PDB file of C-alpha atoms in Angstrom:
ATOM      1  CA  SER Z   3      31.091  15.901   2.306  1.00  0.00           C
ATOM      2  CA  LEU Z   4      32.269  15.015   5.864  1.00  0.00           C
ATOM      3  CA  LEU Z   5      28.766  16.836   7.178  1.00  0.00           C
ATOM      4  CA  TRP Z   6      27.145  14.639   4.899  1.00  0.00           C
ATOM      5  CA  TRP Z   7      28.868  11.389   5.963  1.00  0.00           C
ATOM      6  CA  GLN Z   8      28.647  12.180   9.850  1.00  0.00           C
ATOM      7  CA  SER Z   9      24.556  12.600   9.148  1.00  0.00           C
ATOM      8  CA  LEU Z  10      24.260   9.656   7.368  1.00  0.00           C
ATOM      9  CA  THR Z  11      26.241   7.325   9.875  1.00  0.00           C
ATOM     10  CA  PHE Z  12      25.050   9.315  13.007  1.00  0.00           C
ATOM     11  CA  HIS Z  13      28.527  10.082  13.698  1.00  0.00           C
ATOM     12  CA  TRP Z  14      27.734  13.560  15.168  1.00  0.00           C
ATOM     13  CA  PHE Z  15      26.441  11.206  18.253  1.00  0.00           C
ATOM     14  CA  ALA Z  16      29.887   9.643  18.671  1.00  0.00           C
ATOM     15  CA  PRO Z  17      31.320  11.982  21.375  1.00  0.00           C
ATOM     16  CA  ILE Z  18      28.273  10.896  23.698  1.00  0.00           C
ATOM     17  CA  LEU Z  19      28.877   7.316  23.333  1.00  0.00           C
ATOM     18  CA  GLU Z  20      32.864   7.842  23.946  1.00  0.00           C
ATOM     19  CA  ARG Z  21      32.079  10.014  27.147  1.00  0.00           C
ATOM     20  CA  GLY Z  22      29.551   7.114  28.289  1.00  0.00           C
ATOM     21  CA  ASN Z  23      32.325   4.455  27.471  1.00  0.00           C
ATOM     22  CA  GLU Z  24      34.670   6.354  29.746  1.00  0.00           C
ATOM     23  CA  LYS Z  25      32.244   7.358  32.853  1.00  0.00           C
ATOM     24  CA  LYS Z  26      29.586   4.543  32.315  1.00  0.00           C
ATOM     25  CA  THR Z  27      27.115   6.964  33.756  1.00  0.00           C
ATOM     26  CA  LEU Z  28      26.506  10.291  31.813  1.00  0.00           C
ATOM     27  CA  ASP Z  29      25.339  13.347  33.429  1.00  0.00           C
ATOM     28  CA  ARG Z  30      23.439  16.386  32.295  1.00  0.00           C
ATOM     29  CA  VAL Z  31      26.783  18.280  31.677  1.00  0.00           C
ATOM     30  CA  ASP Z  32      27.754  15.629  29.214  1.00  0.00           C
ATOM     31  CA  LEU Z  33      24.881  16.239  27.144  1.00  0.00           C
ATOM     32  CA  GLU Z  34      26.166  19.633  25.892  1.00  0.00           C
ATOM     33  CA  LEU Z  35      28.835  17.392  23.769  1.00  0.00           C
ATOM     34  CA  VAL Z  36      25.959  17.147  21.418  1.00  0.00           C
ATOM     35  CA  PRO Z  37      23.982  20.440  21.220  1.00  0.00           C
ATOM     36  CA  LEU Z  38      20.332  20.429  20.679  1.00  0.00           C
ATOM     37  CA  PRO Z  39      19.752  21.668  16.968  1.00  0.00           C
ATOM     38  CA  GLU Z  40      17.823  25.118  17.111  1.00  0.00           C
ATOM     39  CA  ASN Z  41      14.910  23.667  15.223  1.00  0.00           C
ATOM     40  CA  LEU Z  42      14.099  21.226  17.957  1.00  0.00           C
ATOM     41  CA  SER Z  43      14.304  23.674  20.796  1.00  0.00           C
ATOM     42  CA  THR Z  44      11.079  24.353  22.704  1.00  0.00           C
ATOM     43  CA  ASP Z  45      10.565  27.938  21.663  1.00  0.00           C
ATOM     44  CA  ALA Z  46      11.324  27.056  17.939  1.00  0.00           C
ATOM     45  CA  VAL Z  47       8.931  23.992  17.899  1.00  0.00           C
ATOM     46  CA  PHE Z  48       5.997  25.939  19.795  1.00  0.00           C
ATOM     47  CA  ASP Z  49       6.432  28.916  17.499  1.00  0.00           C
ATOM     48  CA  ARG Z  50       6.113  27.092  14.516  1.00  0.00           C
ATOM     49  CA  PHE Z  51       2.976  25.213  15.728  1.00  0.00           C
ATOM     50  CA  GLN Z  52       1.693  28.478  17.079  1.00  0.00           C
ATOM     51  CA  HIS Z  53       1.734  29.942  13.448  1.00  0.00           C
ATOM     52  CA  PHE Z  54      -0.169  27.126  11.866  1.00  0.00           C
ATOM     53  CA  TRP Z  55      -2.459  26.730  14.823  1.00  0.00           C
ATOM     54  CA  LYS Z  56      -3.661  30.312  14.369  1.00  0.00           C
ATOM     55  CA  ASN Z  57      -4.192  29.795  10.789  1.00  0.00           C
ATOM     56  CA  GLU Z  58      -6.587  26.669  11.615  1.00  0.00           C
ATOM     57  CA  ASN Z  59      -8.377  29.058  14.128  1.00  0.00           C
ATOM     58  CA  ASN Z  60      -9.408  31.277  11.243  1.00  0.00           C
ATOM     59  CA  LYS Z  61     -11.334  28.598   9.714  1.00  0.00           C
ATOM     60  CA  LYS Z  62     -14.758  27.297  10.104  1.00  0.00           C
ATOM     61  CA  SER Z  63     -13.549  24.042  11.386  1.00  0.00           C
ATOM     62  CA  PRO Z  64      -9.986  24.009  12.890  1.00  0.00           C
ATOM     63  CA  SER Z  65      -7.976  20.909  13.128  1.00  0.00           C
ATOM     64  CA  LEU Z  66      -5.353  19.949  15.611  1.00  0.00           C
ATOM     65  CA  VAL Z  67      -4.196  17.083  13.153  1.00  0.00           C
ATOM     66  CA  ARG Z  68      -3.940  19.461  10.119  1.00  0.00           C
ATOM     67  CA  ALA Z  69      -1.807  22.032  12.096  1.00  0.00           C
ATOM     68  CA  LEU Z  70       0.484  19.546  13.416  1.00  0.00           C
ATOM     69  CA  ALA Z  71       0.626  18.003   9.855  1.00  0.00           C
ATOM     70  CA  TYR Z  72       1.651  21.455   8.088  1.00  0.00           C
ATOM     71  CA  ALA Z  73       4.108  22.386  11.038  1.00  0.00           C
ATOM     72  CA  PHE Z  74       6.034  19.372  11.385  1.00  0.00           C
ATOM     73  CA  GLY Z  75       4.662  16.835   8.440  1.00  0.00           C
ATOM     74  CA  ARG Z  76       7.631  17.401   6.364  1.00  0.00           C
ATOM     75  CA  ASP Z  77      10.108  15.177   8.291  1.00  0.00           C
ATOM     76  CA  TYR Z  78       7.199  12.501   8.551  1.00  0.00           C
ATOM     77  CA  ILE Z  79       6.899  12.346   5.006  1.00  0.00           C
ATOM     78  CA  ILE Z  80      10.685  11.865   4.543  1.00  0.00           C
ATOM     79  CA  ALA Z  81      10.081   9.070   7.157  1.00  0.00           C
ATOM     80  CA  GLY Z  82       7.668   7.420   4.853  1.00  0.00           C
ATOM     81  CA  LEU Z  83       9.773   7.454   1.677  1.00  0.00           C
ATOM     82  CA  LEU Z  84      12.749   5.857   3.654  1.00  0.00           C
ATOM     83  CA  LYS Z  85      10.188   3.202   5.100  1.00  0.00           C
ATOM     84  CA  CYS Z  86       9.048   2.492   1.508  1.00  0.00           C
ATOM     85  CA  ILE Z  87      12.864   1.936   0.072  1.00  0.00           C
ATOM     86  CA  HIS Z  88      13.322  -0.433   3.348  1.00  0.00           C
ATOM     87  CA  ASP Z  89      10.462  -2.502   2.777  1.00  0.00           C
ATOM     88  CA  VAL Z  90      11.075  -2.834  -0.750  1.00  0.00           C
ATOM     89  CA  ALA Z  91      14.986  -3.603  -0.137  1.00  0.00           C
ATOM     90  CA  VAL Z  92      13.793  -6.287   2.196  1.00  0.00           C
ATOM     91  CA  PHE Z  93      12.526  -8.670  -0.938  1.00  0.00           C
ATOM     92  CA  VAL Z  94      16.102  -8.083  -2.609  1.00  0.00           C
ATOM     93  CA  GLY Z  95      17.518 -10.825  -0.623  1.00  0.00           C
ATOM     94  CA  PRO Z  96      15.445 -13.752  -1.804  1.00  0.00           C
ATOM     95  CA  ILE Z  97      15.531 -12.640  -5.401  1.00  0.00           C
ATOM     96  CA  THR Z  98      19.350 -12.450  -5.117  1.00  0.00           C
ATOM     97  CA  LEU Z  99      19.600 -15.611  -3.416  1.00  0.00           C
ATOM     98  CA  HIS Z 100      17.885 -17.309  -6.404  1.00  0.00           C
ATOM     99  CA  HIS Z 101      19.960 -15.693  -8.992  1.00  0.00           C
ATOM    100  CA  ILE Z 102      23.122 -16.913  -6.989  1.00  0.00           C
ATOM    101  CA  ILE Z 103      21.947 -20.502  -6.654  1.00  0.00           C
ATOM    102  CA  VAL Z 104      21.333 -20.380 -10.374  1.00  0.00           C
ATOM    103  CA  PHE Z 105      24.986 -19.227 -10.874  1.00  0.00           C
ATOM    104  CA  LEU Z 106      26.478 -21.841  -8.400  1.00  0.00           C
ATOM    105  CA  ARG Z 107      24.624 -24.441 -10.326  1.00  0.00           C
ATOM    106  CA  ASP Z 108      25.841 -23.563 -13.851  1.00  0.00           C
ATOM    107  CA  PRO Z 109      29.718 -24.222 -14.262  1.00  0.00           C
ATOM    108  CA  SER Z 110      29.638 -22.159 -17.552  1.00  0.00           C
ATOM    109  CA  ALA Z 111      28.072 -18.900 -15.923  1.00  0.00           C
ATOM    110  CA  PRO Z 112      30.369 -15.975 -16.307  1.00  0.00           C
ATOM    111  CA  LEU Z 113      32.195 -14.897 -13.168  1.00  0.00           C
ATOM    112  CA  TYR Z 114      30.784 -11.170 -13.301  1.00  0.00           C
ATOM    113  CA  TYR Z 115      27.383 -12.568 -13.083  1.00  0.00           C
ATOM    114  CA  GLY Z 116      27.916 -14.003  -9.547  1.00  0.00           C
ATOM    115  CA  LEU Z 117      29.964 -10.931  -8.491  1.00  0.00           C
ATOM    116  CA  PHE Z 118      27.177  -8.513  -9.685  1.00  0.00           C
ATOM    117  CA  TRP Z 119      24.592 -10.416  -7.604  1.00  0.00           C
ATOM    118  CA  THR Z 120      27.115 -10.440  -4.733  1.00  0.00           C
ATOM    119  CA  MET Z 121      27.619  -6.714  -4.700  1.00  0.00           C
ATOM    120  CA  PHE Z 122      23.876  -5.876  -5.418  1.00  0.00           C
ATOM    121  CA  VAL Z 123      22.415  -8.068  -2.429  1.00  0.00           C
ATOM    122  CA  THR Z 124      25.514  -6.226  -0.232  1.00  0.00           C
ATOM    123  CA  THR Z 125      24.440  -2.654  -1.459  1.00  0.00           C
ATOM    124  CA  SER Z 126      20.763  -3.321  -0.853  1.00  0.00           C
ATOM    125  CA  GLN Z 127      21.295  -4.579   2.614  1.00  0.00           C
ATOM    126  CA  ILE Z 128      23.463  -1.648   3.506  1.00  0.00           C
ATOM    127  CA  ALA Z 129      20.832   0.901   1.948  1.00  0.00           C
ATOM    128  CA  MET Z 130      18.027  -1.106   3.941  1.00  0.00           C
ATOM    129  CA  SER Z 131      19.753  -0.820   7.301  1.00  0.00           C
ATOM    130  CA  LEU Z 132      20.587   2.960   6.689  1.00  0.00           C
ATOM    131  CA  CYS Z 133      16.945   3.419   5.508  1.00  0.00           C
ATOM    132  CA  LEU Z 134      15.609   1.926   8.584  1.00  0.00           C
ATOM    133  CA  ARG Z 135      17.842   3.837  10.902  1.00  0.00           C
ATOM    134  CA  HIS Z 136      16.939   7.120   9.387  1.00  0.00           C
ATOM    135  CA  TYR Z 137      13.314   6.242   9.376  1.00  0.00           C
ATOM    136  CA  PHE Z 138      13.040   5.673  13.222  1.00  0.00           C
ATOM    137  CA  PHE Z 139      15.312   9.008  13.683  1.00  0.00           C
ATOM    138  CA  HIS Z 140      12.766  11.222  11.510  1.00  0.00           C
ATOM    139  CA  CYS Z 141       9.766   9.604  13.264  1.00  0.00           C
ATOM    140  CA  TYR Z 142      11.169  10.151  16.952  1.00  0.00           C
ATOM    141  CA  LYS Z 143      12.013  13.780  15.853  1.00  0.00           C
ATOM    142  CA  THR Z 144       8.590  14.266  14.887  1.00  0.00           C
ATOM    143  CA  GLY Z 145       7.081  12.514  17.692  1.00  0.00           C
ATOM    144  CA  LEU Z 146       9.184  14.656  19.980  1.00  0.00           C
ATOM    145  CA  ARG Z 147       8.021  17.783  18.415  1.00  0.00           C
ATOM    146  CA  PHE Z 148       4.401  16.959  18.642  1.00  0.00           C
ATOM    147  CA  ARG Z 149       4.710  16.139  22.273  1.00  0.00           C
ATOM    148  CA  THR Z 150       6.648  19.518  22.914  1.00  0.00           C
ATOM    149  CA  ALA Z 151       4.185  21.749  20.913  1.00  0.00           C
ATOM    150  CA  LEU Z 152       1.067  20.082  22.730  1.00  0.00           C
ATOM    151  CA  ALA Z 153       2.439  20.122  26.233  1.00  0.00           C
ATOM    152  CA  VAL Z 154       3.477  23.923  25.978  1.00  0.00           C
ATOM    153  CA  ALA Z 155       0.101  24.824  24.281  1.00  0.00           C
ATOM    154  CA  VAL Z 156      -1.990  23.009  27.021  1.00  0.00           C
ATOM    155  CA  TYR Z 157       0.298  24.386  29.717  1.00  0.00           C
ATOM    156  CA  ARG Z 158      -0.073  28.180  28.436  1.00  0.00           C
ATOM    157  CA  LYS Z 159      -3.816  27.495  28.123  1.00  0.00           C
ATOM    158  CA  ALA Z 160      -3.993  26.405  31.614  1.00  0.00           C
ATOM    159  CA  LEU Z 161      -2.293  29.515  32.893  1.00  0.00           C
ATOM    160  CA  ARG Z 162      -4.884  31.767  30.977  1.00  0.00           C
ATOM    161  CA  LEU Z 163      -7.913  29.990  32.289  1.00  0.00           C
ATOM    162  CA  ALA Z 164      -9.772  31.731  35.077  1.00  0.00           C
ATOM    163  CA  SER Z 165      -9.391  30.162  38.483  1.00  0.00           C
ATOM    164  CA  SER Z 166     -13.292  29.489  38.771  1.00  0.00           C
ATOM    165  CA  GLU Z 167     -13.177  27.946  35.030  1.00  0.00           C
ATOM    166  CA  ARG Z 168     -10.148  25.892  35.717  1.00  0.00           C
ATOM    167  CA  HIS Z 169     -11.738  24.311  38.751  1.00  0.00           C
ATOM    168  CA  VAL Z 170     -15.283  23.620  37.128  1.00  0.00           C
ATOM    169  CA  ARG Z 171     -14.123  22.609  33.649  1.00  0.00           C
ATOM    170  CA  TYR Z 172     -10.772  21.187  34.131  1.00  0.00           C
ATOM    171  CA  SER Z 173      -9.223  19.442  37.102  1.00  0.00           C
ATOM    172  CA  SER Z 174      -5.552  19.633  37.783  1.00  0.00           C
ATOM    173  CA  GLY Z 175      -5.540  15.920  36.919  1.00  0.00           C
ATOM    174  CA  GLU Z 176      -6.882  16.239  33.586  1.00  0.00           C
ATOM    175  CA  ILE Z 177      -4.452  19.111  32.579  1.00  0.00           C
ATOM    176  CA  THR Z 178      -1.648  17.111  33.712  1.00  0.00           C
ATOM    177  CA  ASN Z 179      -2.752  14.066  31.728  1.00  0.00           C
ATOM    178  CA  LEU Z 180      -2.959  16.310  28.632  1.00  0.00           C
ATOM    179  CA  MET Z 181       0.498  17.640  29.115  1.00  0.00           C
ATOM    180  CA  SER Z 182       2.132  14.212  30.020  1.00  0.00           C
ATOM    181  CA  ILE Z 183       0.164  11.141  29.029  1.00  0.00           C
ATOM    182  CA  ASP Z 184      -1.844  12.159  26.096  1.00  0.00           C
ATOM    183  CA  ALA Z 185       0.988  14.143  24.500  1.00  0.00           C
ATOM    184  CA  GLN Z 186       3.455  11.079  25.105  1.00  0.00           C
ATOM    185  CA  ARG Z 187       0.742   8.777  23.494  1.00  0.00           C
ATOM    186  CA  LEU Z 188       0.773  10.960  20.353  1.00  0.00           C
ATOM    187  CA  GLN Z 189       4.598  10.983  20.363  1.00  0.00           C
ATOM    188  CA  ASP Z 190       4.669   7.105  20.294  1.00  0.00           C
ATOM    189  CA  LEU Z 191       1.790   6.899  17.565  1.00  0.00           C
ATOM    190  CA  THR Z 192       4.479   8.584  14.945  1.00  0.00           C
ATOM    191  CA  THR Z 193       6.739   5.132  15.288  1.00  0.00           C
ATOM    192  CA  TYR Z 194       4.085   3.040  14.106  1.00  0.00           C
ATOM    193  CA  LEU Z 195       1.563   5.117  12.008  1.00  0.00           C
ATOM    194  CA  HIS Z 196       3.351   4.245   8.778  1.00  0.00           C
ATOM    195  CA  SER Z 197       2.317   0.664   9.300  1.00  0.00           C
ATOM    196  CA  ILE Z 198      -0.980   1.611   7.979  1.00  0.00           C
ATOM    197  CA  TRP Z 199       0.412   1.449   4.275  1.00  0.00           C
ATOM    198  CA  SER Z 200       3.634  -0.236   5.094  1.00  0.00           C
ATOM    199  CA  SER Z 201       2.178  -3.645   6.258  1.00  0.00           C
ATOM    200  CA  PRO Z 202      -0.359  -4.226   3.246  1.00  0.00           C
ATOM    201  CA  LEU Z 203       2.522  -3.226   1.057  1.00  0.00           C
ATOM    202  CA  GLN Z 204       4.935  -5.899   2.473  1.00  0.00           C
ATOM    203  CA  ILE Z 205       1.950  -8.615   2.523  1.00  0.00           C
ATOM    204  CA  ALA Z 206       1.309  -7.787  -1.054  1.00  0.00           C
ATOM    205  CA  LEU Z 207       4.691  -7.988  -2.222  1.00  0.00           C
ATOM    206  CA  SER Z 208       5.137 -11.268  -0.265  1.00  0.00           C
ATOM    207  CA  LEU Z 209       2.121 -12.937  -1.853  1.00  0.00           C
ATOM    208  CA  LEU Z 210       3.422 -11.562  -5.432  1.00  0.00           C
ATOM    209  CA  PHE Z 211       6.822 -13.350  -4.746  1.00  0.00           C
ATOM    210  CA  LEU Z 212       5.084 -16.534  -3.457  1.00  0.00           C
ATOM    211  CA  TYR Z 213       2.786 -16.999  -6.290  1.00  0.00           C
ATOM    212  CA  ARG Z 214       5.884 -16.257  -8.788  1.00  0.00           C
ATOM    213  CA  GLN Z 215       7.678 -19.355  -7.048  1.00  0.00           C
ATOM    214  CA  LEU Z 216       4.963 -21.427  -6.060  1.00  0.00           C
ATOM    215  CA  GLY Z 217       2.118 -20.771  -8.554  1.00  0.00           C
ATOM    216  CA  ALA Z 218      -1.437 -21.322  -7.393  1.00  0.00           C
ATOM    217  CA  SER Z 219      -0.507 -23.632  -4.591  1.00  0.00           C
ATOM    218  CA  SER Z 220       0.479 -20.489  -2.497  1.00  0.00           C
ATOM    219  CA  LEU Z 221      -3.242 -19.193  -2.469  1.00  0.00           C
ATOM    220  CA  GLY Z 222      -3.641 -21.929   0.025  1.00  0.00           C
ATOM    221  CA  GLY Z 223      -1.852 -20.160   2.446  1.00  0.00           C
ATOM    222  CA  VAL Z 224      -3.463 -16.793   1.578  1.00  0.00           C
ATOM    223  CA  LEU Z 225      -6.835 -18.483   2.291  1.00  0.00           C
ATOM    224  CA  VAL Z 226      -5.679 -19.815   5.814  1.00  0.00           C
ATOM    225  CA  ILE Z 227      -4.547 -16.120   6.595  1.00  0.00           C
ATOM    226  CA  VAL Z 228      -7.890 -14.757   5.668  1.00  0.00           C
ATOM    227  CA  ILE Z 229      -9.924 -17.199   7.409  1.00  0.00           C
TER     228      ILE Z 229
END
């Protein structure tokens, strides 16, 4: 249970924060206070990617995206579920506020009614905060694996190219860009890719609650947004 709590609250990162508070500037040796998990090491990440990439090469139309999804997609799916919980919990606050106002306006309302909605909004806000932090954590882990796998794959491929082919087809600058800039862009993409479905969900829920509160008059604002 202690490990579960440390994972939930990121308590495993506390030694780094304490050392940084003491020294003000961290050294490379200080990073050993939080050992890198085995499944995030370069060898483990590349071996997993290489396994699925070999499977793709046996197909008629190999896909790099599919290989990355099979290799590291599980964490990213978990991140999507956490984002969904967060997005839904965002709308708990306005709903709860409405019920609390109703409770305060009604002198005859039972006390447990107000306590229930107070505890409900508190719990939802804590859950929303934790879900968002773990969402970003899973996204950054997935992005780190993407960048590591592709950088190592490109580097190994460059070492196997013949000298003549390397100079004719690929310049050293192009190879460097693939390993650094392009791999970094793919890592950055993971943080925002879930917005493809998350943004429409938030807009739809917002419009639904606006319509419930304001009726047909809320459609005027929607029309302005569409225009």
